[in-house]
Short mmCIF file of C-alpha atoms (C1' of nucleotides) in Angstrom, two decimals:
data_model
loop_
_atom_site.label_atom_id
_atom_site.label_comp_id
_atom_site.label_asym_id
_atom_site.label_seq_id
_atom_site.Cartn_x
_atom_site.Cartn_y
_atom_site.Cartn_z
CA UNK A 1 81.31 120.27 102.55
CA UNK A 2 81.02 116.74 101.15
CA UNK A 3 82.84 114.06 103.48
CA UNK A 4 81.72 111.30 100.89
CA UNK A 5 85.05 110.37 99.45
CA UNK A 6 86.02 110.91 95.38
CA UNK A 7 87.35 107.63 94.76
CA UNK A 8 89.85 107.30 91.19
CA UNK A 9 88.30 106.42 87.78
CA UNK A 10 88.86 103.15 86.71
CA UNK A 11 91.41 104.77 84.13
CA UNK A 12 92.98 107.14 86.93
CA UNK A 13 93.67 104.14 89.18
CA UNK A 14 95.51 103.30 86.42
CA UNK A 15 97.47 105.88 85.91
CA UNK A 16 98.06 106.27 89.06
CA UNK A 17 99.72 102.45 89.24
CA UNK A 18 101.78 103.18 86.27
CA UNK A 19 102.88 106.27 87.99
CA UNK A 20 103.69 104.29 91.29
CA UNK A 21 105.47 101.16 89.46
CA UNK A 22 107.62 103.64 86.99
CA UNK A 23 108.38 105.75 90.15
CA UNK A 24 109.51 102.62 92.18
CA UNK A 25 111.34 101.01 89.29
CA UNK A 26 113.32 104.00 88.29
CA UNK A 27 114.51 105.11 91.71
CA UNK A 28 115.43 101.73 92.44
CA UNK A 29 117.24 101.42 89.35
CA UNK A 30 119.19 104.73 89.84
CA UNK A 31 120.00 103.67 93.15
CA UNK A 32 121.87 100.71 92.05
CA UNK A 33 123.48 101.92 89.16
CA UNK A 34 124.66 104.83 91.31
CA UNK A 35 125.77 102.70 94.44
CA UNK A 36 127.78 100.46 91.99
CA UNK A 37 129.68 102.78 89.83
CA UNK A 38 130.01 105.69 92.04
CA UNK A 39 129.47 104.38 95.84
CA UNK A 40 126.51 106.10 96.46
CA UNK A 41 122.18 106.61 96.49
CA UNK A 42 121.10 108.79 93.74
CA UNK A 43 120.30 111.61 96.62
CA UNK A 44 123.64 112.17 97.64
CA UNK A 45 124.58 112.24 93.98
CA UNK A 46 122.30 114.80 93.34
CA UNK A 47 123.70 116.38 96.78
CA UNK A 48 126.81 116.59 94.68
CA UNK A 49 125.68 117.84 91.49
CA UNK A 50 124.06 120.81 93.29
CA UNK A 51 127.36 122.11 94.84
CA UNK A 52 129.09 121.25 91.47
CA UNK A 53 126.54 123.77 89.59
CA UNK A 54 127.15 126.48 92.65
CA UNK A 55 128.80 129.58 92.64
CA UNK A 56 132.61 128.53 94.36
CA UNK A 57 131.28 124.69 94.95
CA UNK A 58 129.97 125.52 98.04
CA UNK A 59 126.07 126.52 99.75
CA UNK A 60 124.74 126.64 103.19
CA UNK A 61 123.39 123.59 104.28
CA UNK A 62 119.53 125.06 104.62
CA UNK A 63 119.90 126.03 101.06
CA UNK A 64 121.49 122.82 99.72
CA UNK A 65 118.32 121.13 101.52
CA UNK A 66 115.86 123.35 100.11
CA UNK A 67 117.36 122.93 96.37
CA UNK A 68 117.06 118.95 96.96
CA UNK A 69 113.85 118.69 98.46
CA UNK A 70 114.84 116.99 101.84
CA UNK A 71 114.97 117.64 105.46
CA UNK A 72 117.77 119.20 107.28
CA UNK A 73 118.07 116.52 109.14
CA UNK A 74 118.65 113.87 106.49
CA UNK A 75 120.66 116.41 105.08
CA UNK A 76 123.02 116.42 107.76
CA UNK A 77 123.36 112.59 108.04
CA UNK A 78 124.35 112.59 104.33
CA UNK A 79 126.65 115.70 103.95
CA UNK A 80 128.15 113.12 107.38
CA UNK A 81 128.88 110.71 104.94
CA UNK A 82 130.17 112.71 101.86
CA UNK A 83 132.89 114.17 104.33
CA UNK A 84 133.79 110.69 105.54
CA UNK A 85 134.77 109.88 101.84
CA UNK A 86 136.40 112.94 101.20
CA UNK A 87 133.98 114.27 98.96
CA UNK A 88 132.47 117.47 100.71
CA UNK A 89 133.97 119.45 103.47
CA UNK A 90 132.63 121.57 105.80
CA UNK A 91 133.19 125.49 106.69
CA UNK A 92 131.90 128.27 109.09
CA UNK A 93 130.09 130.67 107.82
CA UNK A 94 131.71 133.78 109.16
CA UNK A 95 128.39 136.13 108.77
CA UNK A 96 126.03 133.68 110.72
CA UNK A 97 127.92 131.72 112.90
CA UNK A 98 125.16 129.02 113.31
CA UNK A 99 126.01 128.29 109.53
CA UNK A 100 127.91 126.07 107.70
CA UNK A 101 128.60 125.85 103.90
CA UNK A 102 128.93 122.62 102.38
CA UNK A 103 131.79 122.59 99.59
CA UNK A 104 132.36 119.96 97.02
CA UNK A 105 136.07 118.76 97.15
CA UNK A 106 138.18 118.26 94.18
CA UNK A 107 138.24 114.64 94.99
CA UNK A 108 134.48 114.85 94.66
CA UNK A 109 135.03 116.82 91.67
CA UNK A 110 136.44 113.93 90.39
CA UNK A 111 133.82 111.75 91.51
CA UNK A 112 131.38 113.84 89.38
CA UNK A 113 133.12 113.61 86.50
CA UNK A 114 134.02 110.24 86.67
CA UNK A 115 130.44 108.81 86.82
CA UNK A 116 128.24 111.51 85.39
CA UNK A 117 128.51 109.73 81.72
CA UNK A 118 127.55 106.71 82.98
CA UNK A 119 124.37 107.91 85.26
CA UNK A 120 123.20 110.31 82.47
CA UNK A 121 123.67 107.18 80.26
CA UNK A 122 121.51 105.13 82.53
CA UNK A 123 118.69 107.84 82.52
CA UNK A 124 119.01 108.29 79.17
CA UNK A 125 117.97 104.86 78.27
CA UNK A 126 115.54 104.75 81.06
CA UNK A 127 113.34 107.29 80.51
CA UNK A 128 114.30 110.03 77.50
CA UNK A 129 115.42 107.42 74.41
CA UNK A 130 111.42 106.19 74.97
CA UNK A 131 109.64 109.17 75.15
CA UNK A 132 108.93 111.12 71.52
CA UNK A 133 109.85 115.04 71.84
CA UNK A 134 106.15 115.63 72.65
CA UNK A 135 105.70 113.24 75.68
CA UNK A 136 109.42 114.76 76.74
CA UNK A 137 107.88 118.51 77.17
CA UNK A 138 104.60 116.86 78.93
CA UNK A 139 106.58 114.95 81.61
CA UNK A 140 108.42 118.17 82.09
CA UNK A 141 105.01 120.45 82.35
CA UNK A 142 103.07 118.14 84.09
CA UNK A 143 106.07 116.98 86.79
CA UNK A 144 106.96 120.79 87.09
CA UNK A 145 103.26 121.47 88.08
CA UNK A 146 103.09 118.54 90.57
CA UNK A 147 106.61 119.59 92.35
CA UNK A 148 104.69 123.38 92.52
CA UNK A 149 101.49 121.56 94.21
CA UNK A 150 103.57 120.36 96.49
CA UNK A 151 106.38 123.09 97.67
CA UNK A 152 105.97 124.51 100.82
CA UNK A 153 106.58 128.01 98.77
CA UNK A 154 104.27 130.61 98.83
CA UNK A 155 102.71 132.58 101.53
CA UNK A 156 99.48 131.04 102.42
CA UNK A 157 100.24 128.18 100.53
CA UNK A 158 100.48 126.15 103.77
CA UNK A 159 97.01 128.18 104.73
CA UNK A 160 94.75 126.50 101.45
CA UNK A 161 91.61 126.91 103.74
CA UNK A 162 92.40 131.01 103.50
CA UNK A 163 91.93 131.15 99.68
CA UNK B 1 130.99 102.73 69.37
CA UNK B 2 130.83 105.82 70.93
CA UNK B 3 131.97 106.30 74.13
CA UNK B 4 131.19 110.28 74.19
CA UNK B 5 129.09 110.83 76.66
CA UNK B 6 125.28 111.98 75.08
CA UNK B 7 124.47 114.93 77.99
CA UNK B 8 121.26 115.94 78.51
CA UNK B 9 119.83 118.92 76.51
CA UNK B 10 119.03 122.18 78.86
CA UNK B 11 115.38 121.14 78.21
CA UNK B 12 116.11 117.81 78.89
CA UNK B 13 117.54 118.87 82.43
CA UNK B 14 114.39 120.70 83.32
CA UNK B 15 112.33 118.36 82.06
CA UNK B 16 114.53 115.85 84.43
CA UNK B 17 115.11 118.14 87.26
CA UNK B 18 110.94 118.62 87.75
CA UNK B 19 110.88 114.62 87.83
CA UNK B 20 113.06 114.51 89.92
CA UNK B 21 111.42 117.42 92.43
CA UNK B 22 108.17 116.23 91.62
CA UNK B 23 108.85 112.66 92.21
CA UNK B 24 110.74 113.15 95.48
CA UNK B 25 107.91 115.97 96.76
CA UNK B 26 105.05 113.54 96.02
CA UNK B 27 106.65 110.60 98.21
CA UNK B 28 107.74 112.34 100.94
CA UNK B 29 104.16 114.04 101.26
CA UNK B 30 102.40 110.54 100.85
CA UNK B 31 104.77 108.82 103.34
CA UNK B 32 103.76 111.60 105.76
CA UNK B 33 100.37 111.43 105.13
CA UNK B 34 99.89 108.09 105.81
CA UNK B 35 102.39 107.38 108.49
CA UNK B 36 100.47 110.22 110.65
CA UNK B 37 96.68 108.64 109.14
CA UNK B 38 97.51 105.65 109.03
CA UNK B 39 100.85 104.55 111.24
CA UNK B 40 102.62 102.85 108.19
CA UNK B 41 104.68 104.15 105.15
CA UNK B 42 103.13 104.55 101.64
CA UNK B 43 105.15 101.28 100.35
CA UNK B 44 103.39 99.13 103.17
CA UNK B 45 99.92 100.94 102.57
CA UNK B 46 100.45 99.51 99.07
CA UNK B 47 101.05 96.76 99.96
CA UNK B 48 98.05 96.13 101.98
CA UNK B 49 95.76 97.28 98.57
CA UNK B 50 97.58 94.84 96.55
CA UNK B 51 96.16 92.07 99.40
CA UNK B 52 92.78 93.35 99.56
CA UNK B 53 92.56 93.15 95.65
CA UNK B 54 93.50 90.05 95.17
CA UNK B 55 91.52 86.79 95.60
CA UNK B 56 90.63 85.81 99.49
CA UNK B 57 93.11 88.38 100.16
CA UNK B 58 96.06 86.96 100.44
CA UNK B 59 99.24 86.66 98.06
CA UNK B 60 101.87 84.31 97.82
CA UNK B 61 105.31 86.56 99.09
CA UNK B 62 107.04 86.38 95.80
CA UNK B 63 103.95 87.36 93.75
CA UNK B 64 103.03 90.50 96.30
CA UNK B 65 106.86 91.27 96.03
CA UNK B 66 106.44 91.35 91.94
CA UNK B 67 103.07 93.61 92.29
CA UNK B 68 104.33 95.79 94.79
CA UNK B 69 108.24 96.27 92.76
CA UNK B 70 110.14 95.59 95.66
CA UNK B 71 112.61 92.86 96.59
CA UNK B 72 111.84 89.95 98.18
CA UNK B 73 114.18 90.89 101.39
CA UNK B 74 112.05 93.88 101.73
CA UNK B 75 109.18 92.64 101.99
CA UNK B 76 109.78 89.96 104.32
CA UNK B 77 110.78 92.88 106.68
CA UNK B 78 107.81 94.46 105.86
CA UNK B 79 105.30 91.53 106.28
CA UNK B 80 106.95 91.32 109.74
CA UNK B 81 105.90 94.29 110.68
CA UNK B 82 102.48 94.04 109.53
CA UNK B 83 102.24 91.04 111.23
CA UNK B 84 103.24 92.64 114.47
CA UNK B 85 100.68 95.71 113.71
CA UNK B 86 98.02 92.58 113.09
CA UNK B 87 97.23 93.76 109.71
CA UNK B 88 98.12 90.37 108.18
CA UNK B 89 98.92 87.06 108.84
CA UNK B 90 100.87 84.13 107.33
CA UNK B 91 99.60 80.88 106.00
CA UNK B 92 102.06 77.92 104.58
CA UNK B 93 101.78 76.98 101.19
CA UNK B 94 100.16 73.50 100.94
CA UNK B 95 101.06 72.82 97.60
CA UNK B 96 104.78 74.34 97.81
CA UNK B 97 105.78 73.90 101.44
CA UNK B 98 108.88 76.21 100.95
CA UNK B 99 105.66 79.09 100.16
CA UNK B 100 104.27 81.05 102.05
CA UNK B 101 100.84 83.42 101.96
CA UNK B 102 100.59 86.49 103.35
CA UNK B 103 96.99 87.73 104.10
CA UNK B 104 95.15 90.33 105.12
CA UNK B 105 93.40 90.47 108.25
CA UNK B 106 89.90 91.79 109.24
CA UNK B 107 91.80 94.02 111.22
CA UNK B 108 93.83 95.69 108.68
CA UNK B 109 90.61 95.37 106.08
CA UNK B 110 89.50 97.86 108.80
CA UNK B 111 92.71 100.13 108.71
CA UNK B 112 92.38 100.66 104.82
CA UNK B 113 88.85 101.06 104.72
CA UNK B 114 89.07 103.70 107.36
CA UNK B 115 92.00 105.85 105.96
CA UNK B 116 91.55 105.05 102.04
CA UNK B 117 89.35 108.15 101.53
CA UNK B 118 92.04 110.02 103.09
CA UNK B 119 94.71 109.10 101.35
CA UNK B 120 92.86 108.75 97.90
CA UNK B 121 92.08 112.71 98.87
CA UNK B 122 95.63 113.22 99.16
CA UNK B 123 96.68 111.53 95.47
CA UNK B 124 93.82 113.70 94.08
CA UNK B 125 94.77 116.99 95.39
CA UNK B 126 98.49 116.63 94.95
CA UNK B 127 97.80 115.14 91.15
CA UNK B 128 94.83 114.68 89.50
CA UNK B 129 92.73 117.81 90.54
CA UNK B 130 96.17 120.01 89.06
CA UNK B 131 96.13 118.26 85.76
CA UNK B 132 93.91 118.19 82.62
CA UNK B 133 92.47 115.15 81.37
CA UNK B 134 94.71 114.94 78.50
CA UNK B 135 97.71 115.33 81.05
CA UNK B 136 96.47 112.43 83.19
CA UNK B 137 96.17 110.70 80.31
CA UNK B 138 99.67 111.42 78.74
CA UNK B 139 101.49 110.68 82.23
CA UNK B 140 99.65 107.41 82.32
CA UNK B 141 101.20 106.56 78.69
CA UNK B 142 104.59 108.37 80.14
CA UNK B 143 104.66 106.29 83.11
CA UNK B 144 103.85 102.82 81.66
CA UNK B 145 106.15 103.25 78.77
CA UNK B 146 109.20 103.99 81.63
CA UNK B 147 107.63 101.28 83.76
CA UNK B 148 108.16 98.59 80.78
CA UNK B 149 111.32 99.57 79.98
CA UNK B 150 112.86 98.76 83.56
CA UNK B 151 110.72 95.80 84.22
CA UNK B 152 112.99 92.57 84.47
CA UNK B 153 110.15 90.90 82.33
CA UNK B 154 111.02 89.73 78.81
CA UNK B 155 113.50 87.05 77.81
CA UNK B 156 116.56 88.92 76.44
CA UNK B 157 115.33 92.01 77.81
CA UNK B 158 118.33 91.83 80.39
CA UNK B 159 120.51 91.60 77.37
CA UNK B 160 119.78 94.26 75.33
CA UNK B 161 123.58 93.82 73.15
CA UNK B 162 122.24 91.25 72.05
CA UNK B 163 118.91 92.90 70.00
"C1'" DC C 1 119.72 146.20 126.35
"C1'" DC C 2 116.82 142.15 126.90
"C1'" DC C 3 113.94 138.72 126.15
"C1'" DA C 4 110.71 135.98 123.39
"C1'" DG C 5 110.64 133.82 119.31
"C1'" DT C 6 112.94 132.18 115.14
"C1'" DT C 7 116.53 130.07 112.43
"C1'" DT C 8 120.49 126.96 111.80
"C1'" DG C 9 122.26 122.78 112.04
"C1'" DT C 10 123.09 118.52 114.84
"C1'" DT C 11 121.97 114.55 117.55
"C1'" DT C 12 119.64 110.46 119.30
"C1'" DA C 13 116.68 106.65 118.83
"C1'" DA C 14 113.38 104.20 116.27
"C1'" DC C 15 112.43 102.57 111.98
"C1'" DT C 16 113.10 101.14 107.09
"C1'" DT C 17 115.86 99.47 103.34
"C1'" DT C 18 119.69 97.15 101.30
"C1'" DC C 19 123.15 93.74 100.80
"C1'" DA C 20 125.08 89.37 101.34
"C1'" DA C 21 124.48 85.02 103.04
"C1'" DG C 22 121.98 80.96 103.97
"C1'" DG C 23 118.48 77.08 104.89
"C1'" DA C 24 114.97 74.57 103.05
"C1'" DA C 25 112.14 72.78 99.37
"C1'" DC C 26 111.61 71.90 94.55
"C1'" DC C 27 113.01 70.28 89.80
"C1'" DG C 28 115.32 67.92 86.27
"C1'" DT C 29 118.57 64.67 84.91
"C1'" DC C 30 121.46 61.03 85.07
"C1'" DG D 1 117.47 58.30 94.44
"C1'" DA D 2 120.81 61.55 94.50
"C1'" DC D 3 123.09 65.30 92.63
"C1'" DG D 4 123.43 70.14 90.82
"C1'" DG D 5 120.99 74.00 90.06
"C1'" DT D 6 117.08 76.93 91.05
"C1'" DT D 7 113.43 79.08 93.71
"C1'" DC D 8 111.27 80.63 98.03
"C1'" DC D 9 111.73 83.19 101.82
"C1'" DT D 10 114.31 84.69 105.97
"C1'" DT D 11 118.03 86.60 108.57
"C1'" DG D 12 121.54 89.87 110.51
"C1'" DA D 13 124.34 93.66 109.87
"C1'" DA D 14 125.18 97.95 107.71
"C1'" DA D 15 123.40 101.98 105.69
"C1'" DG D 16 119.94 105.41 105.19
"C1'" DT D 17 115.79 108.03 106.82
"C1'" DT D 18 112.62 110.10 110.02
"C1'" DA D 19 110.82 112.48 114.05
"C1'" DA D 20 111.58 114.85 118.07
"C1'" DA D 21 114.46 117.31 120.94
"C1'" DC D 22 118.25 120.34 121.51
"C1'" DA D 23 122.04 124.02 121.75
"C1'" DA D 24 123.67 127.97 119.75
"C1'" DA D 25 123.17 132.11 117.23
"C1'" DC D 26 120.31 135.51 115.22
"C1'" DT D 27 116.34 139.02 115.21
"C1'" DG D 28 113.23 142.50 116.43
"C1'" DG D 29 110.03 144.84 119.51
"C1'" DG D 30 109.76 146.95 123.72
#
DNA sequence: CCCAGTTTGTTTAACTTTCAAGGAACCGTC
DNA sequence: GACGGTTCCTTGAAAGTTAAACAAACTGGG
């Protein structure tokens, strides 16, 4: 045991800021280009995309929370909103009656199509037009090892003192 | 022209889709840390660092806002609260009388210097300890390159028909 | 069966962020 | 010296997020 703290390298600190500032920038700018040409944060977008790329449009709400990395709860709020625009609608599940499927609508269907061109556009020029080939496939190994860090996955994953 | 959408390769998506994961992961787990150690979110925890690095700690609003990549608004909100926690203060602007400084108190010198080590622990064990040198290095070069590219810095740069 | 414990999804309130608008101070020019 | 345009920062309302609490439905061991 060793409570003295590791502080960052002069050159992680700085990697770390770019990380932070790119982060930051890039959601922000996502955000906006989303909420202007399609009425809505990149999250619920990506809400959207996930029940486009479903079997039948449609997956329980725990799953559609678990593919997108948020809470229940903030899932709820949004799929809230979605079906106030017409762009997700709700059914029973009739095996588990506590659950509900969330199903993309043809209308939001539309939506998708509409404005997919135009996001993949904007991350296009954002991030994969700068990167060569080689910095492409590190983002992707090093982002994919991160997100693994971090999921609340495994058994005894959320037990690290155990291993 | 071309108005054909360019979609994203399937390596592309992966590569996108683990940004994406990653990215979202990693701020939620930050947020949570230091809301629970600390009582604030990560943005405002940045914000304090950016004050205690800089000169007699204190910032002029607009340049914290430009360090910290967030919008002016928001950080007026956000300096409110501060204020209320008594982590900083404000201070006119002699010089510019429509300016004003916001500055870190002794008080929330104390709050980072007591949950820094925490939080740097957290950055470290959700990034740096997974990756390889040459992988912190390369998302350093990743992450500025991205960073530059959506900065609203360079004359022109917010009119790129015209290069 | 039954009951304790879990899972599913929602709700409420507190908080944070965004958007649009605005007041005040500065700056340059006529 | 005053006018138009800009910059600095704040404000209030709307939208989004979080945390905690909850009801309802499932599950499995006794």
């Amino acid at each position: 045991m060793n409570d003295e703290p590791r502080w960052l390298t002069a050159e992680e600190q700085l990697v770390w800021r770019s990380y932070i500032e790119a982060a930051t920038l890039l959601e922000d700018h996502l955000d906006r280009q989303l909420q202007r040409d399609a009425g809505m944060p990149h999250v619920y977008y990506g809400l959207l995309v996930k029940l486009a790329e479903s079997p039948r449009r449609r997956l329980r709400m725990t799953e559609l929370a678990k593919y997108a990395k948020i809470t229940r709860s903030r899932l709820s709020h949004a799929v809230a909103r979605l079906e106030k625009n017409g762009w997700v609608r709700r059914e029973d599940c009739p095996s588990d009656k506590r659950g509900q499927f969330a199903i993309l609508t043809d209308e939001g269907y539309e939506v998708l199509h509409r404005t997919a061109p135009g996001h993949v556009n904007a991350v296009r020029q954002a991030v994969f037009d700068r990167l060569t080939p080689e910095q492409q496939k590190s983002l992707g190994e090093i982002m994919r090892i991160v997100a693994e860090g971090l999921q609340p996955s495994e058994a005894g994953a959320d037990l690290p003192w155990l291993r």
